[in-house]
Short mmCIF file of C-alpha atoms in Angstrom, two decimals:
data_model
loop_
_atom_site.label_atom_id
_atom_site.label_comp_id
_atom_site.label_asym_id
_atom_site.label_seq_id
_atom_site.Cartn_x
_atom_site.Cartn_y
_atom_site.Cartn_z
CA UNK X 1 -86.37 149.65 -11.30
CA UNK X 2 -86.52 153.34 -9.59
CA UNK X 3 -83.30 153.41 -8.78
CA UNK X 4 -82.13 152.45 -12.19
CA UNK X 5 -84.40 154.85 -13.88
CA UNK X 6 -82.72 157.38 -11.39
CA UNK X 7 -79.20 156.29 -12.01
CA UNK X 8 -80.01 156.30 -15.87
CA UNK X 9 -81.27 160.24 -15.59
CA UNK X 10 -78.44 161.20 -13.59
CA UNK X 11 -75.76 160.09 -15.58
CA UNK X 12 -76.97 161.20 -19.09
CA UNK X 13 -77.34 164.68 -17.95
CA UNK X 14 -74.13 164.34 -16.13
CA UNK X 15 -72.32 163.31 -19.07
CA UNK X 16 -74.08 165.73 -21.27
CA UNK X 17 -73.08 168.80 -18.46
CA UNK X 18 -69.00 167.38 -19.37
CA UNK X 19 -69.82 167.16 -23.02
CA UNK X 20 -71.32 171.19 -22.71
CA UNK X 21 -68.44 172.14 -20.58
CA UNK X 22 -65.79 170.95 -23.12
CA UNK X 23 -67.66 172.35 -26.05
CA UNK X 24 -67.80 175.55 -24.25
CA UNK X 25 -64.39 175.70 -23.75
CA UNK X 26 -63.54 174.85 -27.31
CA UNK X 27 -66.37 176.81 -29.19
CA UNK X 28 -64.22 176.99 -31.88
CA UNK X 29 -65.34 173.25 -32.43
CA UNK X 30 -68.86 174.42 -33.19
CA UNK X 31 -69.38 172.90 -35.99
CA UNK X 32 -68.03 169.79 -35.01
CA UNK X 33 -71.66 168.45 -33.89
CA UNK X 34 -73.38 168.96 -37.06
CA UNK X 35 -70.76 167.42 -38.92
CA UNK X 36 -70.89 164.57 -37.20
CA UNK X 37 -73.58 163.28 -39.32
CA UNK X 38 -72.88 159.52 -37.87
CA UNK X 39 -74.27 161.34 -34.26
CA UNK X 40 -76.32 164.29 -35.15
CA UNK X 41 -78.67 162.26 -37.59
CA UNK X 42 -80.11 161.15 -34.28
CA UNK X 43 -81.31 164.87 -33.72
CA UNK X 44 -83.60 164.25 -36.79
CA UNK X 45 -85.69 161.67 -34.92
CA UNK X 46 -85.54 163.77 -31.82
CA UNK X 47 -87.72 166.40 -34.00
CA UNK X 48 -89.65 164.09 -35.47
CA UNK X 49 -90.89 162.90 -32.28
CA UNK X 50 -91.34 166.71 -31.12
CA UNK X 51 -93.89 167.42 -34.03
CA UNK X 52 -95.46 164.23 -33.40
CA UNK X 53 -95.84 165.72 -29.71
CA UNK X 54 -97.57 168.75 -31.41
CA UNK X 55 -100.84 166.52 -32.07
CA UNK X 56 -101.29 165.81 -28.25
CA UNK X 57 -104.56 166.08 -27.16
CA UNK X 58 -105.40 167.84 -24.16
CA UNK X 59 -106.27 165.54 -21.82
CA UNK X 60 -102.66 163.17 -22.45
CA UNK X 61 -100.30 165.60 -21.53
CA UNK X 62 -99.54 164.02 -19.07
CA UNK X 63 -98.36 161.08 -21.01
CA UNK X 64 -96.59 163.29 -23.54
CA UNK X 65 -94.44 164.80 -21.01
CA UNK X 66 -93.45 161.63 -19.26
CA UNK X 67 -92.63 160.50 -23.14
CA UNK X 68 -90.28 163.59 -23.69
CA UNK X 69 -88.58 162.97 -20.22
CA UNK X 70 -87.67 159.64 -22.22
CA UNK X 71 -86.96 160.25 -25.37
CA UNK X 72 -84.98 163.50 -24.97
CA UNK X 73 -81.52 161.13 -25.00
CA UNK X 74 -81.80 160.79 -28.77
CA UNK X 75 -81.09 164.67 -28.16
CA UNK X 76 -78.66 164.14 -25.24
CA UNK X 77 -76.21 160.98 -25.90
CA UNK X 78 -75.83 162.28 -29.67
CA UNK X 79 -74.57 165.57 -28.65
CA UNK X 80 -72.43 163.75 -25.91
CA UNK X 81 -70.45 161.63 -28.37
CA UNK X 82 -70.14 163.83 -30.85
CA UNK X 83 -68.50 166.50 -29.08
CA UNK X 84 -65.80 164.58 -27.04
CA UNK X 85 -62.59 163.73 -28.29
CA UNK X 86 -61.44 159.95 -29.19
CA UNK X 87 -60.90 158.73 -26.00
CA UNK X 88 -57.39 156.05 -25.83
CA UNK X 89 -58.31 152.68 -26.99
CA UNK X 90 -57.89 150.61 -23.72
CA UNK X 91 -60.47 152.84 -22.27
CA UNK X 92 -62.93 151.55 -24.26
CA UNK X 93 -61.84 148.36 -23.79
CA UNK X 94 -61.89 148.71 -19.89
CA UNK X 95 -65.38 150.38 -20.39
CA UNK X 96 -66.66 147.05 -22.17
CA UNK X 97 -64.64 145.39 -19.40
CA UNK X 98 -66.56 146.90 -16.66
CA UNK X 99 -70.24 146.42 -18.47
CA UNK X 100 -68.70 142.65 -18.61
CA UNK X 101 -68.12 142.29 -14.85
CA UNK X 102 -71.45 144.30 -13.80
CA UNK X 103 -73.50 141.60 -15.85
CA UNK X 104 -71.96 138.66 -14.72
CA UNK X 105 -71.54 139.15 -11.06
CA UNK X 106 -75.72 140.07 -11.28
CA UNK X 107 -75.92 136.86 -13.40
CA UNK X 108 -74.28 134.85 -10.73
CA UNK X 109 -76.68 136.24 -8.12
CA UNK X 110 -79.66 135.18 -10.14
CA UNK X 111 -78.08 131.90 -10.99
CA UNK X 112 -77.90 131.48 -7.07
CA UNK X 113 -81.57 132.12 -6.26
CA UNK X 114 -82.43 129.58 -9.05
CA UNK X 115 -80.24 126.53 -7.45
CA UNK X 116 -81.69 127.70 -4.12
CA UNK X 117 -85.76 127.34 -5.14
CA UNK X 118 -84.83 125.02 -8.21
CA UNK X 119 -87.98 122.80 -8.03
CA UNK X 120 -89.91 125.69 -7.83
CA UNK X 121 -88.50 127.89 -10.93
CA UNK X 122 -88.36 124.67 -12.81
CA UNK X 123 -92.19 124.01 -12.33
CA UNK X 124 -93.14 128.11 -12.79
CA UNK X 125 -91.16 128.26 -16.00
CA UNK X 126 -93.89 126.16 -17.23
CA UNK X 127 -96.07 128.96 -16.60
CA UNK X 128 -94.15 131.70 -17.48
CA UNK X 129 -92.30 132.94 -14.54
CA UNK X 130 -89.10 133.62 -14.90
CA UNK X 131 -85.91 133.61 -12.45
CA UNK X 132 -85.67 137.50 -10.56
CA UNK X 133 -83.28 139.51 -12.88
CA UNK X 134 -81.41 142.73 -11.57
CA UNK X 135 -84.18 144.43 -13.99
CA UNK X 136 -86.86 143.51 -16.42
CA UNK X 137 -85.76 140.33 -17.76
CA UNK X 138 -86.44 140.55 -21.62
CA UNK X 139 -84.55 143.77 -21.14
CA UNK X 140 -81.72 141.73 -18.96
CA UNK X 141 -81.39 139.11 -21.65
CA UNK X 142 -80.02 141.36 -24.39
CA UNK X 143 -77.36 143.38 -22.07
CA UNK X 144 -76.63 139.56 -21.27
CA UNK X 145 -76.32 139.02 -25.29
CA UNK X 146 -74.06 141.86 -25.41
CA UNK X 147 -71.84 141.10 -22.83
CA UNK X 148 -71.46 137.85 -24.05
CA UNK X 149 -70.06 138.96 -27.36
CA UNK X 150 -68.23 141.55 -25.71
CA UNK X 151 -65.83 139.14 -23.44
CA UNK X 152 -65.64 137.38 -27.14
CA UNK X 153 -64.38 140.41 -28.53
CA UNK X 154 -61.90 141.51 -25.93
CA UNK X 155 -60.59 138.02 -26.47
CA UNK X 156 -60.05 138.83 -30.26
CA UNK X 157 -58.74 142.03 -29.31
CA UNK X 158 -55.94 140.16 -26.63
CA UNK X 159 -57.42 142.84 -24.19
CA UNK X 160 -55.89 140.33 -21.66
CA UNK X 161 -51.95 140.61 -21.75
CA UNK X 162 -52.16 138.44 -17.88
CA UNK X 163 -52.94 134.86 -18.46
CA UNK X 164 -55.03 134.80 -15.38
CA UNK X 165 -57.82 137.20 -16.65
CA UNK X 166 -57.45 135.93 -19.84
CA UNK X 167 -58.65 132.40 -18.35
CA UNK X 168 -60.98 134.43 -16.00
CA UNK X 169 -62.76 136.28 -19.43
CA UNK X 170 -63.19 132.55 -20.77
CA UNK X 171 -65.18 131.26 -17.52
CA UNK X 172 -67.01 134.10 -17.72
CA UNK X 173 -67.68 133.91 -21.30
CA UNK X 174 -68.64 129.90 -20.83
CA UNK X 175 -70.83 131.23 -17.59
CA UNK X 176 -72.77 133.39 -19.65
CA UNK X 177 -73.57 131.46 -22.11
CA UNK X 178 -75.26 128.63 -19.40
CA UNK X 179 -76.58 131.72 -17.84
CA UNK X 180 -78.54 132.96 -21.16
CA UNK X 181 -80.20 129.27 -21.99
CA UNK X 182 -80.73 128.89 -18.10
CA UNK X 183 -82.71 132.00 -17.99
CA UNK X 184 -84.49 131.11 -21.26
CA UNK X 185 -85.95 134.87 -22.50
CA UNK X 186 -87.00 133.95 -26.26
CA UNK X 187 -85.77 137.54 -27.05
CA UNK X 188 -82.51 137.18 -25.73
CA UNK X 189 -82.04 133.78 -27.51
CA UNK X 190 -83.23 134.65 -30.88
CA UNK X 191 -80.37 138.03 -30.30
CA UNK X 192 -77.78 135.23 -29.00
CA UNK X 193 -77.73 133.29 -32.31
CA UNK X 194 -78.44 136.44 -34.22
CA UNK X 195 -74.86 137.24 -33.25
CA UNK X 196 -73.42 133.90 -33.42
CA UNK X 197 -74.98 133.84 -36.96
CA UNK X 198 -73.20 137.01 -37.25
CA UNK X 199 -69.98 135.43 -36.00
CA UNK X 200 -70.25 132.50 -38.44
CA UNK X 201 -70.51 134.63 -41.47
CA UNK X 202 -67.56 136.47 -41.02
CA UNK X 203 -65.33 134.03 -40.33
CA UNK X 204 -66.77 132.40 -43.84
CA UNK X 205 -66.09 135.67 -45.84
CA UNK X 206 -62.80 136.21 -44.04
CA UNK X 207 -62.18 132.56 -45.67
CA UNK X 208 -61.57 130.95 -41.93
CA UNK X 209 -64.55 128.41 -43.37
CA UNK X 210 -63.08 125.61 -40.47
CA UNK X 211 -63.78 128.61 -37.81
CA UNK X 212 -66.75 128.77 -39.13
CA UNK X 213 -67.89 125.41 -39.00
CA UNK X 214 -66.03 125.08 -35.99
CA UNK X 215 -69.02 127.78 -34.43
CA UNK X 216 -71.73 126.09 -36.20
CA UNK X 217 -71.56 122.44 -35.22
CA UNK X 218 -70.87 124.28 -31.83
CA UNK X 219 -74.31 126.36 -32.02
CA UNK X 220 -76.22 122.76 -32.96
CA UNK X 221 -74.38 120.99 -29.85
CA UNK X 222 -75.13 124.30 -27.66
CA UNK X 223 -78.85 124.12 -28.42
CA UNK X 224 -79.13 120.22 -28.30
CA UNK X 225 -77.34 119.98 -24.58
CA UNK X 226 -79.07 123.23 -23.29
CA UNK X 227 -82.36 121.67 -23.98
CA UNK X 228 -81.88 118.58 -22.99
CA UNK X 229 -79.75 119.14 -19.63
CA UNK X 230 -81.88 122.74 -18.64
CA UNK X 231 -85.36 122.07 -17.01
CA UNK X 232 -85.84 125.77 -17.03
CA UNK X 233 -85.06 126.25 -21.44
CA UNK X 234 -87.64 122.72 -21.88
CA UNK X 235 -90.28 124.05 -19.55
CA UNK X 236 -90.25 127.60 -21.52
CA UNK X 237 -90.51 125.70 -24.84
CA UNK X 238 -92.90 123.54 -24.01
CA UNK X 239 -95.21 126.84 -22.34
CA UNK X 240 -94.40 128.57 -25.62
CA UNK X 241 -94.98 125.45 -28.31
CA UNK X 242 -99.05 125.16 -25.96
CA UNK X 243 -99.61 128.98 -25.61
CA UNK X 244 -98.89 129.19 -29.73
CA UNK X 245 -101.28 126.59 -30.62
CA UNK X 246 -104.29 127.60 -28.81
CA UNK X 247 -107.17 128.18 -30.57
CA UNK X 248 -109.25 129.96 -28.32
CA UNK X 249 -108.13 133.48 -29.11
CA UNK X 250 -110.17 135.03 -25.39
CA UNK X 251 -108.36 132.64 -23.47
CA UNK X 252 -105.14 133.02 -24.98
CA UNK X 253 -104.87 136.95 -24.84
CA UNK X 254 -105.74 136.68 -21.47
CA UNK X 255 -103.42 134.13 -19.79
CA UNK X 256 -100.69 133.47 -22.07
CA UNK X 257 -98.25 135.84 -23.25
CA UNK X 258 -97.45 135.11 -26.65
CA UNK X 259 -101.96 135.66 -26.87
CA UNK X 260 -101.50 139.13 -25.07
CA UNK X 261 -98.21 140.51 -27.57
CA UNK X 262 -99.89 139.40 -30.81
CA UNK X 263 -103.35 141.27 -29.69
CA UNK X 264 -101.36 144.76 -28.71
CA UNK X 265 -99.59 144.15 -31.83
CA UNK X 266 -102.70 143.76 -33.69
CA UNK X 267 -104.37 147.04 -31.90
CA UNK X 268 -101.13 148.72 -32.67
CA UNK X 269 -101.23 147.82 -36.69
CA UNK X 270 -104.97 148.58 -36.50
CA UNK X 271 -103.92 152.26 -35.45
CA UNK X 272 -101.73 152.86 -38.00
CA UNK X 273 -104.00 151.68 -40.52
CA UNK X 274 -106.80 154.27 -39.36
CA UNK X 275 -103.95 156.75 -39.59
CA UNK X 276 -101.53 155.90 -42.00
CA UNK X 277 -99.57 159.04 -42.72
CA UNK X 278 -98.83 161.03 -39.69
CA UNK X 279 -100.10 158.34 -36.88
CA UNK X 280 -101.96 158.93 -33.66
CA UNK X 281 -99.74 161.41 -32.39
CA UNK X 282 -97.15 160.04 -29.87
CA UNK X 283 -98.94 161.91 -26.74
CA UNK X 284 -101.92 159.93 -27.96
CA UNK X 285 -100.94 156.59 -28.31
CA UNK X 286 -101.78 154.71 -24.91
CA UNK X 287 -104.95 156.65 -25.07
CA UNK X 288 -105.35 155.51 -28.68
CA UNK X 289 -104.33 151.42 -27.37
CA UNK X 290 -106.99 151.55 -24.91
CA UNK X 291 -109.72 152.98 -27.06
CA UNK X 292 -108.46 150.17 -29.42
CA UNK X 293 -108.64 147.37 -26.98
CA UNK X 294 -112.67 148.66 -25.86
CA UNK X 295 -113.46 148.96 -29.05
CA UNK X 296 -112.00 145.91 -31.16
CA UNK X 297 -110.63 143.45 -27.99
CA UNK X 298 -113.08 144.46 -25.31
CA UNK X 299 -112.44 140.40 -23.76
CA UNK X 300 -109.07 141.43 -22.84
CA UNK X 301 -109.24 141.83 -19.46
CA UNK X 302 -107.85 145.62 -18.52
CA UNK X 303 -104.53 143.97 -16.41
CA UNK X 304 -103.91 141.79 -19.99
CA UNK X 305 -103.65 144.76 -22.15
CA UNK X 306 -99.88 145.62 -23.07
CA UNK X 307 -98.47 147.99 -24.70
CA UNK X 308 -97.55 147.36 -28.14
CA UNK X 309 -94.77 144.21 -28.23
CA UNK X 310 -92.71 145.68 -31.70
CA UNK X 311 -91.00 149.04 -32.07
CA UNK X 312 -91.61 149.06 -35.39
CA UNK X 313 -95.15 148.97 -35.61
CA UNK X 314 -95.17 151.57 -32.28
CA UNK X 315 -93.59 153.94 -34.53
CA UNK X 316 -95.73 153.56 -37.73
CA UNK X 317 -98.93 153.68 -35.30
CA UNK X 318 -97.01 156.73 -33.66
CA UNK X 319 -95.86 158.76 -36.61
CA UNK X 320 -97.43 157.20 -39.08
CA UNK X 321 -95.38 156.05 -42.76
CA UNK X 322 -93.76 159.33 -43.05
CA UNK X 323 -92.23 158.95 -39.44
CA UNK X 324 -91.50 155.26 -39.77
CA UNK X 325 -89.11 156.40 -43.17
CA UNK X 326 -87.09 158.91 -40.86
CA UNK X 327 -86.93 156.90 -38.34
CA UNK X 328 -85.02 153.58 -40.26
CA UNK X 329 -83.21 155.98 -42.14
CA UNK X 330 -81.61 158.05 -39.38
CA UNK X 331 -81.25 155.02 -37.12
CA UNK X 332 -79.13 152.96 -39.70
CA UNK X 333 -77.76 155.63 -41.30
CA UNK X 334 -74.55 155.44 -39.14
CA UNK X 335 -74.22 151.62 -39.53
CA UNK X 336 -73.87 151.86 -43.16
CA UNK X 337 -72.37 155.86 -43.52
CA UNK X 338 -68.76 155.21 -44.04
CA UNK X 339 -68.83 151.18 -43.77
CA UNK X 340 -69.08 150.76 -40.09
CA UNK X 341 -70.86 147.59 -40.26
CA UNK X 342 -67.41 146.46 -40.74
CA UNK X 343 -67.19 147.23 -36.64
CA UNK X 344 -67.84 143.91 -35.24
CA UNK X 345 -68.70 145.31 -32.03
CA UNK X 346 -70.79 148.27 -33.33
CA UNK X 347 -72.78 145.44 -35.64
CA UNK X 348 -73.30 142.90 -32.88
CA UNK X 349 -75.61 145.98 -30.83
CA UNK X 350 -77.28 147.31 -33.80
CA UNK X 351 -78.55 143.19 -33.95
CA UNK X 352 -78.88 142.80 -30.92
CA UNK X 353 -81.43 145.99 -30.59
CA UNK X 354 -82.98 145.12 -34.14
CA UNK X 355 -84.08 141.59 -32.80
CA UNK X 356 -85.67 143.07 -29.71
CA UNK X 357 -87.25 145.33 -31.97
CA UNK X 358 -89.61 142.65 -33.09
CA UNK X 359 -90.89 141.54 -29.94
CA UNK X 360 -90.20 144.59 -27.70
CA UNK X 361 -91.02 148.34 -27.77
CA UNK X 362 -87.38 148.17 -26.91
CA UNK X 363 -87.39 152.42 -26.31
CA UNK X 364 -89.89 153.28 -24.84
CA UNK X 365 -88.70 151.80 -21.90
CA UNK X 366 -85.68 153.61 -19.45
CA UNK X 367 -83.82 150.58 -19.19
CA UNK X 368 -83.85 149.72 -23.23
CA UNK X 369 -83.54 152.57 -24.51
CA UNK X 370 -80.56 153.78 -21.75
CA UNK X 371 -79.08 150.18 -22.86
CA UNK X 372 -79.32 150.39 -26.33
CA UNK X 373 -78.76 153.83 -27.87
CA UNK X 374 -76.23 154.21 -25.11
CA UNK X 375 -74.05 151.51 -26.43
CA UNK X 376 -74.77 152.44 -29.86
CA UNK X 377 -73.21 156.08 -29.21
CA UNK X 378 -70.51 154.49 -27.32
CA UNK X 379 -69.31 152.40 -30.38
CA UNK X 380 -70.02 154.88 -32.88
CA UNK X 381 -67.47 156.66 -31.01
CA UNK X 382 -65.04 153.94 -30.47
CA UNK X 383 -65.14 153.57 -34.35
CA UNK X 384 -64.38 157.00 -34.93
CA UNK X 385 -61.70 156.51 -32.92
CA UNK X 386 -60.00 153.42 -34.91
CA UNK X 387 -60.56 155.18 -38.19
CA UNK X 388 -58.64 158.29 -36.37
CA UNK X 389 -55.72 156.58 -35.61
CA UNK X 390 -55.63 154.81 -39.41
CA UNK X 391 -55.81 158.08 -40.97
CA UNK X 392 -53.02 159.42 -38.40
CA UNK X 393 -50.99 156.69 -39.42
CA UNK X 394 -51.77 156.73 -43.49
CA UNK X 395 -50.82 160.24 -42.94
CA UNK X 396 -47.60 159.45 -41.32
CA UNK X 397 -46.46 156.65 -43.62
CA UNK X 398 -47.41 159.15 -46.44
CA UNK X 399 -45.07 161.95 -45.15
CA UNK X 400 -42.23 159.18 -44.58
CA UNK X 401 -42.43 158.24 -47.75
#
């Protein structure tokens, strides 16, 4: 995890240096940035989160400072995109293309320490141990979400002119799949048939109804041979189905984890109650979660006590309602400015990030939020790009004629 976190600094601020060289060299594009609104509405959070800063006690400045070192990409990425030129299409596509091949070859390795200790994973997925993912597996099991409906897209897209990686995309596509109900995250399931819903829907309103129930009676047979032929997706449901009907509320925040994320969810809305408008103060808030757990959920053993499990509630506890409103608006401001929900690709990660939302403080972590707002930026960009080359051809068939 380190050496991700490292890689993760080192190439924002290595992009962002190439972003502030070429703006540099075109400062004539200076206004370019604010403009942008799809990117530099981003910038608006950014400052939210700085005055939120302001209200840092003394003693948690520590914690605030580790929080800016994090959040300071909602500064960073935003400028990045909105700076840079549209890059050519197939670089996109051989960007996706990479992202593709970098999950599935660490997918495969996983798979192979399963089959090599199956009795064992197959018993401890019963008790909520998971196979070893490259990193933090709820995080793991969206980028394997995405990449699934990326190697769908490029097929939509005939990214593949040779029929050999076109056949290659389709094993992978098929091995990912096996690989998401094998590893059985609940996140990265609900955010699989988030975007298969999404999938179905459009090929209803683009009238291609047998497509669509083509996918559907495919997403009931999926789910029904998954959990019947998968030791490893019954195991997890049948931990989840006994950890969600306990009754003993002390024994269930301390050994199972569904127990443990509703509690820090319940500290976390209990926050923003007792500070409704402005929040805790995000320098404050794991100081604010512990003196929540001592004083409301003092059975929760201190190794039990999570963070809070849902972005949205972090936030309102964090910035309070006020914060909460700038914070939907600006981050789905760019899905809807200018219809770009009408991006497949751009849709499928704004889901995708949305449904971890609910279960994960999805950025507040390196790894999510690098994920995430990363990809975001990067298809907010490659839509830019597509409506570019419309309007250079509208314009050209208008001169023509």
């Amino acid at each position: 995890m380190d050496s991700f976190h490292i890689l993760a600094n080192q190439g924002i601020l290595a992009l962002t240096g190439f972003a502030l060289l070429y703006f540099l060299l075109n400062i004539r594009n200076f206004s370019v940035f604010l403009v942008e609104k799809r990117f530099s509405v981003f910038i608006l959070i950014f400052i939210t989160f700085i005055i939120s800063l302001l209200k840092t006690n003394p003693e948690n400045q520590k914690y605030a400072a580790l929080q800016f070192e994090l959040h300071y990409q909602f500064l960073a990425l935003p400028f990045l995109f909105a700076v840079l030129p549209p890059f050519p299409k197939k670089l996109y596509y051989d960007t996706f293309f990479l992202f593709l091949l970098i999950v599935f070859v660490c997918s495969v390795g996983s798979t192979a320490i399963y089959f090599q200790n199956k009795e064992y994973f197959d018993w401890a997925y019963g008790k909520s141990h998971l196979i070893p993912t490259p990193i933090n597996h709820v995080r793991y099991s969206l980028m394997v979400t995405f990449a699934i409906f990326v190697s769908f897209y490029l097929l939509v897209k005939n990214y593949f002119n040779d029929l050999f990686f076109k056949f290659l995309n389709i094993a992978i596509l098929i091995f990912l799949i096996f690989y998401q109900h094998l590893l059985a995250v609940r996140s990265g399931l609900v955010a699989f048939y988030a975007v298969l819903l999404l999938i179905i829907f459009y090929s209803i309103t683009s009238k291609n109804f047998k497509n669509g129930i083509l996918v559907f009676l495919g997403a009931i047979a999926l789910i029904t041979i998954s959990f019947f032929s998968l030791d490893t997706l019954r195991n997890k449901w049948g931990y989840t189905m006994y950890d969600w009907n306990l009754s003993d509320i002390k024994d269930k925040a301390n050994h199972y984890s569904i127990g443990k994320r509703l509690v820090s969810q319940q500290v976390t809305f209990e926050l923003f109650r007792d500070h409704p408008i402005f929040g805790v103060g995000e320098g404050n808030l794991e100081a604010e979660v512990r003196k929540g757990y001592e004083k409301n959920f003092s059975y929760v053993e201190p190794a039990n006590r999570l963070s809070p499990h849902n972005q949205y509630l972090r936030t309102l506890a964090a910035t309070g309602i006020l914060g909460f409103i700038i914070f939907m608006c600006c981050f789905y401001f760019p899905l809807f400015s200018g219809k770009n929900y009408k991006s497949k690709i751009l849709l499928s990660i704004y889901i995708i990030t949305s449904v971890s939302f609910l279960f994960e403080d999805t950025l507040e972590t390196k790894a999510g939020l690098t994920f995430t707002f990363f990809f975001i930026m990067f298809c907010l960009h490659y839509t830019k790009a597509i409506r570019s080359d419309r309007d250079l051809i509208h314009d050209l068939e208008k001169r023509q004629s």
